[in-house]
Short mmCIF file of C-alpha atoms in Angstrom, two decimals:
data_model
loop_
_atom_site.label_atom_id
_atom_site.label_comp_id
_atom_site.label_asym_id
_atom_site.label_seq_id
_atom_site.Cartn_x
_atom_site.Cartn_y
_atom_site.Cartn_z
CA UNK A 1 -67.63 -12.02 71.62
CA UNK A 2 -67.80 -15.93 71.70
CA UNK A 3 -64.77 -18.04 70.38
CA UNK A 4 -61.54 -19.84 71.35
CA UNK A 5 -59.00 -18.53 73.19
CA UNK A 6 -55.72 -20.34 73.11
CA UNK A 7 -52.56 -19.33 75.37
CA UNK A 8 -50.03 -18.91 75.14
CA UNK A 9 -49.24 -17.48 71.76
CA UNK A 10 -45.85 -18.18 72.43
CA UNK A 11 -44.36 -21.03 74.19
CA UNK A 12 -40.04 -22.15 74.52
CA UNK A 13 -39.76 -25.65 76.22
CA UNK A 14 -36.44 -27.10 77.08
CA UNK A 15 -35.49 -30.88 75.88
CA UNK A 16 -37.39 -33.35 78.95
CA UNK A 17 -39.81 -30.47 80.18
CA UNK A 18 -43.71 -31.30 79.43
CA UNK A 19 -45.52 -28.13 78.73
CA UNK A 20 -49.01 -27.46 78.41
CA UNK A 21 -51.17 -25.70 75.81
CA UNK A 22 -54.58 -24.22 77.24
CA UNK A 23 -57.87 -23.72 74.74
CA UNK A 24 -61.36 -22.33 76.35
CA UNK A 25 -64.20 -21.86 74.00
CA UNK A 26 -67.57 -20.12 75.24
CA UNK A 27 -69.13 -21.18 71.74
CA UNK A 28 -71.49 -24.04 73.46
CA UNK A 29 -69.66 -26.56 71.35
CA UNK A 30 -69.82 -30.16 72.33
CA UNK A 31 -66.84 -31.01 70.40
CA UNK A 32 -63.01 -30.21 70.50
CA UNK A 33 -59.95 -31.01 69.00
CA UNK A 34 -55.85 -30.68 68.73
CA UNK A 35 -54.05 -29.98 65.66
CA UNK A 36 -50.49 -30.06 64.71
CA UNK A 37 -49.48 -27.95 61.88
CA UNK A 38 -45.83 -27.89 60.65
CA UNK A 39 -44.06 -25.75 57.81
CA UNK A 40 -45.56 -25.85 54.26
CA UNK A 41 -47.40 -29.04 55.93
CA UNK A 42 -51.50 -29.33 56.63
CA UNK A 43 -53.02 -30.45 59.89
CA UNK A 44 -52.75 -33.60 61.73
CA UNK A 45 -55.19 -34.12 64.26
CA UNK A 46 -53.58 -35.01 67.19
CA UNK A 47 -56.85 -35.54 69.84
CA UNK A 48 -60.63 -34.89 69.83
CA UNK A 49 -63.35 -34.77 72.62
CA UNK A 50 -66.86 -34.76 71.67
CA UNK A 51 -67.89 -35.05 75.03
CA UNK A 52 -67.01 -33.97 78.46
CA UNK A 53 -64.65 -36.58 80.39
CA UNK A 54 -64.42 -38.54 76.61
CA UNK A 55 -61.17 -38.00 74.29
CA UNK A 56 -59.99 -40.01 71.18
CA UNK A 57 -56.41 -40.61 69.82
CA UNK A 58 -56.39 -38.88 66.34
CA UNK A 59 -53.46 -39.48 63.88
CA UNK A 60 -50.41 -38.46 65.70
CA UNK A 61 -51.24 -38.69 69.23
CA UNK A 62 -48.20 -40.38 70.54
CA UNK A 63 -46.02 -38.05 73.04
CA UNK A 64 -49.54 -36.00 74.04
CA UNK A 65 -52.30 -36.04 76.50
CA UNK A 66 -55.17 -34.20 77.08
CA UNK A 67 -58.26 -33.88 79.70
CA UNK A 68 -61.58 -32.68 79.26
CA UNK A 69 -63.10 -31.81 82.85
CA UNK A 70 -65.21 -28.82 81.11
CA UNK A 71 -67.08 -28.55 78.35
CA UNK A 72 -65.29 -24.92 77.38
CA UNK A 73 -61.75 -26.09 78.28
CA UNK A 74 -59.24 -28.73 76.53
CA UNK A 75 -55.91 -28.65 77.84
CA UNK A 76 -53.12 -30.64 75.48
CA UNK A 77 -49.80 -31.78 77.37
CA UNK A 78 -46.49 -32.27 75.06
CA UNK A 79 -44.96 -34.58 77.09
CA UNK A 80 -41.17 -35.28 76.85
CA UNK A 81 -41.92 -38.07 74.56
CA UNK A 82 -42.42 -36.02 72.26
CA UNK A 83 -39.23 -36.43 70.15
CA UNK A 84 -39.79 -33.18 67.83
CA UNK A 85 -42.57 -30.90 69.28
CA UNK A 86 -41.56 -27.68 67.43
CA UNK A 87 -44.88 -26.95 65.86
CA UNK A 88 -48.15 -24.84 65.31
CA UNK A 89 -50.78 -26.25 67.52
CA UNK A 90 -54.14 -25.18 66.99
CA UNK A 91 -57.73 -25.65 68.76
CA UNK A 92 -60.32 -25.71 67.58
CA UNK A 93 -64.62 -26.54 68.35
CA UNK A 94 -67.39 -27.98 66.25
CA UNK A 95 -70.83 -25.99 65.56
CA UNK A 96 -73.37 -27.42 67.11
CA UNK A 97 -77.00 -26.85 66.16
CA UNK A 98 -78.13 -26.44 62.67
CA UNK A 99 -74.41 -26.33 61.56
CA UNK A 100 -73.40 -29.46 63.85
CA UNK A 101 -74.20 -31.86 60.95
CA UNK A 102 -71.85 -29.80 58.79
CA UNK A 103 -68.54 -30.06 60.69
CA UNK A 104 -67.54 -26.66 59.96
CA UNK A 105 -64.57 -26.11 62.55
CA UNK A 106 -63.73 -23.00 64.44
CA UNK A 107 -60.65 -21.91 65.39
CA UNK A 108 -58.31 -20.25 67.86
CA UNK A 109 -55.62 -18.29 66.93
CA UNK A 110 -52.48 -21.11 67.74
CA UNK A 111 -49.93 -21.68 69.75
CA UNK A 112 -46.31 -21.46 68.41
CA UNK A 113 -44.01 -24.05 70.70
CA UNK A 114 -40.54 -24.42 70.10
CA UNK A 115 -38.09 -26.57 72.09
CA UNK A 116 -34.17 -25.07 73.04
CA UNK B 1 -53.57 -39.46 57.10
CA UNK B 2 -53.39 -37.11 53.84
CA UNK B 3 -56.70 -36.84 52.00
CA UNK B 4 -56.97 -33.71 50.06
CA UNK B 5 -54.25 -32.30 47.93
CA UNK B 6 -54.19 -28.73 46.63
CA UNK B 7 -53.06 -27.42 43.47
CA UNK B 8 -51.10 -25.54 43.07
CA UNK B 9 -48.82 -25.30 45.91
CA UNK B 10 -48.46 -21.89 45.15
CA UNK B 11 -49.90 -18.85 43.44
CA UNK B 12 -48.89 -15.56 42.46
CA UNK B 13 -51.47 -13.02 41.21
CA UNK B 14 -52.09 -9.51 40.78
CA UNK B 15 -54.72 -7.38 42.39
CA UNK B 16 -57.71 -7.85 40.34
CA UNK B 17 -57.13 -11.16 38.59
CA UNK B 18 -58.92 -14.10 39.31
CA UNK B 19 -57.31 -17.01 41.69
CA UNK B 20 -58.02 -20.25 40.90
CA UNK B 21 -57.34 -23.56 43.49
CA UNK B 22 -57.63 -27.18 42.78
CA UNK B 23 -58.08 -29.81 45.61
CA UNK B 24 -58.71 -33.74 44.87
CA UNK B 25 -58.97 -36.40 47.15
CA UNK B 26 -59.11 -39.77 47.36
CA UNK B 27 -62.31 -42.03 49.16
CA UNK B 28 -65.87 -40.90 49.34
CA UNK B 29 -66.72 -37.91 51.20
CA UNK B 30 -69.52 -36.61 52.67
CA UNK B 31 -68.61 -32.96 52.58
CA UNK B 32 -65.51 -30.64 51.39
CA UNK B 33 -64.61 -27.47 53.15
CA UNK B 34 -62.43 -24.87 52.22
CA UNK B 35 -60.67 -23.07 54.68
CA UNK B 36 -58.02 -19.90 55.24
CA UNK B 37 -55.08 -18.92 56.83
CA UNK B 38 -53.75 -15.97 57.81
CA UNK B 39 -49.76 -15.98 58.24
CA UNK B 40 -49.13 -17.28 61.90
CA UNK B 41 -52.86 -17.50 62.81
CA UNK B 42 -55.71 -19.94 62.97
CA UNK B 43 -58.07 -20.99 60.01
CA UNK B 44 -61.01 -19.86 58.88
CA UNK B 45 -63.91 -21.17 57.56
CA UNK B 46 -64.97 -20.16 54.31
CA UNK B 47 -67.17 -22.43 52.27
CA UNK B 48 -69.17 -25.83 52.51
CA UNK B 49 -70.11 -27.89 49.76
CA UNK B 50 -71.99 -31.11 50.27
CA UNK B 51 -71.35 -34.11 47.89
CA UNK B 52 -74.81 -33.48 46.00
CA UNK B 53 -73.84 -30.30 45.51
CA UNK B 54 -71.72 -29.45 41.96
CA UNK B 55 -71.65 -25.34 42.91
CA UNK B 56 -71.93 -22.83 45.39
CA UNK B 57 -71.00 -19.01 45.83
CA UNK B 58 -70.58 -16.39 49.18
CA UNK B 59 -69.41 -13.24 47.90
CA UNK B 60 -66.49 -13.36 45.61
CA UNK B 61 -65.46 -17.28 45.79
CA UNK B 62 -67.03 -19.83 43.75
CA UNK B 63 -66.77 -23.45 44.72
CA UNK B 64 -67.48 -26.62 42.27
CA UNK B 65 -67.16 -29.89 43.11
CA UNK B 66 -66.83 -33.21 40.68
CA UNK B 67 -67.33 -36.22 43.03
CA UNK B 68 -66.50 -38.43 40.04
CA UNK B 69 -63.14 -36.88 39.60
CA UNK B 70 -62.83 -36.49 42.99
CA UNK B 71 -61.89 -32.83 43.20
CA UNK B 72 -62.51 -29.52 43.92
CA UNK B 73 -61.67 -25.97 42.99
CA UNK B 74 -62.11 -22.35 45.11
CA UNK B 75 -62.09 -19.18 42.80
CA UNK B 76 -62.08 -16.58 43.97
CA UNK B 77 -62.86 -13.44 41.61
CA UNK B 78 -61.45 -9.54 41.84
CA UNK B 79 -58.39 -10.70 43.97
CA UNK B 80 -57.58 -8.45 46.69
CA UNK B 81 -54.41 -7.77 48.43
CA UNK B 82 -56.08 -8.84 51.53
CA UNK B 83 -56.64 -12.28 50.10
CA UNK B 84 -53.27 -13.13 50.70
CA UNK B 85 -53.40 -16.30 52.58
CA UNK B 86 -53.13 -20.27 52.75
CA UNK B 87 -56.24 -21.55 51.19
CA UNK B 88 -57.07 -25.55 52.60
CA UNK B 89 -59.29 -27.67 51.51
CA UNK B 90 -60.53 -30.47 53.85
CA UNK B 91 -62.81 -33.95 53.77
CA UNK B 92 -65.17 -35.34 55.80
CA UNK B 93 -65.29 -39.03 55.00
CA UNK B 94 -68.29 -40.50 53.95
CA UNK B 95 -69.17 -42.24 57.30
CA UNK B 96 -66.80 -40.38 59.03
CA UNK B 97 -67.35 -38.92 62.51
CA UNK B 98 -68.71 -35.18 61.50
CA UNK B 99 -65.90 -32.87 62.54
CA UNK B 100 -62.71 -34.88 61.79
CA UNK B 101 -61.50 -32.96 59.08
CA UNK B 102 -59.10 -34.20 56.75
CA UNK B 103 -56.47 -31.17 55.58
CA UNK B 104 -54.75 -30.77 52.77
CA UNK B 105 -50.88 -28.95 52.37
CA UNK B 106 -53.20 -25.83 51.08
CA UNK B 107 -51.88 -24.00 48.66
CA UNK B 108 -50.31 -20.42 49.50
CA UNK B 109 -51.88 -17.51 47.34
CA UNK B 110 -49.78 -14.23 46.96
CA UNK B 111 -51.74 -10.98 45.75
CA UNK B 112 -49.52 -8.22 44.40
CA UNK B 113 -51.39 -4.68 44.91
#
């Protein structure tokens, strides 16, 4: 079946260690992006790609990187500057085709991080 | 940056009632969304409405939308255990690059069987 895998589900980081969070998508879509998502709180895009080897800053990308070598991958890196990376990160891709106009996102299924 | 705002934060229902959410927002938009979330998982896509659009229905939800008020509301009818969720509601921006999403808190709906 075709969506977004993220991994891991799970992740603990010690205080200085950069971690990173892998999403693959075998949707086709053009477009990816990075959300944060803390308790009782919404989502704050953190980075987008709508191309391969192209990336954007979104709201709260300070303390993050990504890469975009593939179209089906988007890696995000919490980097120690990071000061408080405990947090719900999610993936997810745009539709492309007839729905691409739309922006209806899809999503994986998160990535809980929490730092020692 | 904040855009939508759901009301209310959260619900309690029984099985069967009705569920009613309110999201308003604050610029232009070319499109609301309404999404939902599972405890602990990702969202999912439930309903588009574009801004020339003042209704639309899938199934059991209902979806208006009053661009001069600037809000929107999801019911959704015959409430199901299973409907237990976060319910967001999110903006594109009129002009806005298609895909970034604007998210409200959501508001957390509780159905009692």
């Amino acid at each position: 079946d075709g969506g977004i895998t993220q991994s891991p589900k799970y992740l603990f980081r010690k205080e200085g260690q950069n971690v990173t969070l892998s999403c693959e998508q075998n949707l086709n879509h053009d477009a990816m992006y990075w959300y944060r998502q803390d308790p009782g709180q919404g989502l704050r895009l953190i980075y987008y790609s709508q191309i391969v080897n192209d990336f954007q800053k979104g709201d709260i990308a300070e303390g993050y990187s990504v890469s975009r070598e593939k179209k089906e991958s988007f890696p995000l890196t919490v980097t120690s500057a990071q000061k408080n990376p405990t947090a719900f990160y999610l993936c997810a891709s745009l539709a492309s085709g007839g729905a691409r106009v739309t922006g209806e996102l899809f999503f994986g299924e998160g990535s809980r991080l929490t730092v020692l | 940056s904040q855009q939508g705002e759901e009301d209310p934060q959260a619900l309690s229902i029984q099985e069967g009632e009705n569920a009613t959410m309110n999201c308003s927002y604050k610029t232009s938009i070319n499109n609301l969304q309404w999404y939902r979330q599972n405890s602990g998982r990702g969202l999912v896509h439930l309903i588009l409405i574009r801004s020339n659009e003042r209704e639309k229905h899938s199934g059991r939800l209902r979806v208006t939308l009053d661009t001069s008020k600037k809000s929107s509301s999801l019911l959704i009818t015959a409430s199901r255990a299973a409907d237990t969720a976060s319910y967001f509601c999110a903006t594109v921006n009129y002009g806005g690059s298609q895909g970034n999403l604007i998210f409200g808190k959501g508001t957390k709906l509780s159905v009692k069987p």
